[in-house]
Amino acid sequence: MTQMNDGHRLFLQSFMSRGILNAKEVKQLFKICCLKYKIPHPENEREAQAPLLEFVRTINNHIEPFHMQIRKGVSEDDGSSSYGLVCTSESTITKLASDYTPSELEFFKKLIEIIVASDNAEVGSTETLNLVSRLENVKKLSKDDAEDLLSRLETNKWIKMTHGKISLATRSLLELDQYILEIYQDDVEKCNICKKLCLKGQTCPSCGTKLHFHCASKLFEKEENPKCPKQGCKKAWPHEIKRTPRKEETIYSRTPEKSQKRKADV
Amino acid sequence: MPRTNKQPDNDRIPSSQVAATQAEKAHSSMDRGEQEKKLHDLVQFLLIMDQKKLPIKKLDINKQVLKEHSKALPVMMKLAEEKLRKIFGIELVSLEDKQKGTYILVNTLDTDVDEQLESDPNLTLTPVDWSDENHAKTGLLMVVLSAIFMNGEVMVDSQLYHMLRKLKVDQDVTHPVFGDVKKQLTVEFVRQGYLEYTRQPNTDPPVFEFRWGFRAKKEITKRNCLDFVSQLYEKNPEEWVSQYQVVVEEEGEEEEGSSAS
């Protein structure tokens, strides 16, 4: 097993601090760790992909006994990738880990419940704040407390709040997919293509097969007449396919806002 | 521990040795699987408890992790220390004096972005993410620690508050960022181990003294502080003769320490 060096350790500490990083941030972090500890790092972004995976694999090998793993997750909204540090067990010890009080955790569990029950895996803020009345066996939370909690959950990237709607962010899906699949087995579906938990997606009106937006996009990329992928169904797929153009993500793209910001810093 | 019969002094086995061999026995009495599991639980426990920034007590380690195997603590702590250093880049520090029997974790890595990287506009990520509140508190702490150091490593409370007031941080006024400043200094920072707050004996009304706490001593070097102050005043560190002397002494001790081990 490859030994860890300070580059690996800084990378790991960054994940322990931030919880989740998107693909672009991960590439930057890898470069920073390599430069700082004089680890060879290819200039070309595409060539850096394999060393990065190897780097993460080494770390994962060492942290696996501690029930920790760095895993890749995909956003259900736009198909973008992120990497998160997840806990792979729920032992008494990790229960101590929480930045959140037992009441707050209970609230979050109830939030998951209503999200799972909702149409598009999103719920309104009023409905959410009313959850305070449904907390049992824990210290009560006021609506103000709940609002503060929601704000912190958003800052720490567990939930997304857009246009008054609250949904689970990639970090929650990464960390809690097993939990959700287990507790809500009959109420949730897996995506037919990637076989992962699918909260937000498109459903075949005929047989109920569900697909992530991004999985559907990929599947039907070149299809004129998209059809349900389920054997025994194959009915026409009625939903609009988000044909997202493949973005060539380079870490060297200079955006005008960025260069202006640097000028302001100096 | 069974009571031993009184033995003449020159025959007595030091109790630390007795404990060490007892620990080894206790450790080897566990089967391999259990040894591994307890070790991993212990490392997780230390990481999690340190998040609260309080020293971790041996008592809690035994109660929550080792339980029936608490005799094996010395061996397990050594193994945990190694794991923390090799995998996480974190040092396990055993505290002495008043806090004997407790541990804190200190980072061995410098998580700042190097100057050469700072100039690269594409590398805007800071590895470790701090909240604004944390940044502000650290700023306040740095100012306080530097002031205490420059003052000869101890500062009377009225002096410190006077200095802070000049920086518009008033202990009688709720600060927009720090809130109750006095509480931040005398309770929060003390609890976390950054400051020591002791009462001067025989003073009425009571006079208190601030010193560096055990965590400050481990996390921040005196050289850092002197450099910080030197930058503020645009002077050379050597111009503060007695403080520079202290810095050099501290670095000399460190060198001795590392060459001895």
Short mmCIF file of C-alpha atoms in Angstrom, two decimals, chain A residues 3-4 6 9-10 12-14 16-18 21 25 28-29 31-32 35-38 62-63 65-68 87 91 93-94 96-97 99 251-254 258 262, chain B residues 40-41 43-45 47-49 51-52 64-65 83 85-90 107 109-114 116-129:
data_model
loop_
_atom_site.label_atom_id
_atom_site.label_comp_id
_atom_site.label_asym_id
_atom_site.label_seq_id
_atom_site.Cartn_x
_atom_site.Cartn_y
_atom_site.Cartn_z
CA GLN A 3 2.44 5.42 2.00
CA MET A 4 0.91 8.82 2.58
CA ASP A 6 2.20 15.52 3.45
CA ARG A 9 -2.43 14.69 4.38
CA LEU A 10 -3.16 18.27 3.35
CA LEU A 12 -7.36 14.95 3.41
CA GLN A 13 -7.38 17.82 5.91
CA SER A 14 -8.98 20.01 3.30
CA MET A 16 -12.16 17.23 6.63
CA SER A 17 -12.53 20.99 6.79
CA ARG A 18 -14.77 21.58 3.77
CA LEU A 21 -15.53 20.10 -3.15
CA GLU A 25 -11.97 22.76 -6.65
CA GLN A 28 -7.07 23.02 -7.76
CA LEU A 29 -6.55 21.37 -4.39
CA LYS A 31 -2.36 21.02 -7.76
CA ILE A 32 -1.83 23.05 -4.58
CA LEU A 35 3.18 22.18 -5.63
CA LYS A 36 3.47 22.73 -1.91
CA TYR A 37 5.11 19.38 -1.23
CA LYS A 38 7.05 19.11 -4.46
CA HIS A 62 -5.66 4.56 4.59
CA ILE A 63 -8.87 6.12 5.89
CA PRO A 65 -10.53 1.57 8.58
CA PHE A 66 -11.80 4.79 10.13
CA HIS A 67 -15.06 4.51 8.25
CA MET A 68 -14.18 7.45 6.04
CA CYS A 87 -18.74 8.58 6.94
CA SER A 91 -21.59 4.22 15.25
CA ILE A 93 -18.76 7.54 18.22
CA THR A 94 -19.63 9.26 14.99
CA LEU A 96 -20.80 12.59 18.73
CA ALA A 97 -19.33 14.18 15.66
CA ASP A 99 -22.08 20.03 14.54
CA ILE A 251 -8.75 25.01 -14.60
CA TYR A 252 -7.05 27.59 -16.73
CA SER A 253 -10.14 29.38 -18.00
CA ARG A 254 -9.73 33.01 -17.20
CA LYS A 258 -11.68 36.57 -11.64
CA ARG A 262 -7.30 39.81 -8.28
CA HIS B 40 -9.72 2.80 14.91
CA ASP B 41 -12.46 3.83 17.33
CA VAL B 43 -8.47 7.60 16.48
CA GLN B 44 -11.97 8.60 15.40
CA PHE B 45 -12.81 9.54 18.96
CA LEU B 47 -10.44 13.51 16.02
CA ILE B 48 -14.05 14.16 16.93
CA MET B 49 -13.42 15.28 20.50
CA GLN B 51 -13.26 19.49 17.26
CA LYS B 52 -14.62 20.94 20.48
CA GLN B 64 -16.34 5.84 25.67
CA VAL B 65 -13.78 3.82 23.74
CA LYS B 83 -1.84 6.77 12.96
CA ARG B 85 0.67 11.53 12.40
CA LYS B 86 1.06 9.25 9.42
CA ILE B 87 -2.44 9.51 7.99
CA PHE B 88 -3.81 12.83 9.12
CA GLY B 89 -0.67 14.88 9.72
CA ILE B 90 -1.81 15.59 13.26
CA ASN B 107 -1.70 20.19 13.26
CA LEU B 109 0.89 20.84 8.49
CA ASP B 110 0.97 24.45 7.53
CA THR B 111 -2.36 24.88 5.79
CA ASP B 112 -1.65 28.34 4.46
CA VAL B 113 -1.18 28.79 0.76
CA ASP B 114 2.44 29.59 -0.01
CA GLN B 116 4.38 31.60 -4.68
CA LEU B 117 0.96 29.99 -5.09
CA GLU B 118 -0.85 33.10 -3.98
CA SER B 119 0.27 34.82 -7.15
CA ASP B 120 -1.36 32.21 -9.38
CA PRO B 121 -4.82 33.53 -10.28
CA ASN B 122 -6.10 30.06 -11.04
CA LEU B 123 -5.38 28.71 -7.59
CA THR B 124 -7.84 30.65 -5.50
CA LEU B 125 -8.81 27.77 -3.27
CA THR B 126 -7.76 27.85 0.38
CA PRO B 127 -7.29 24.25 1.47
CA VAL B 128 -8.88 24.76 4.85
CA ASP B 129 -12.06 26.74 4.94
#
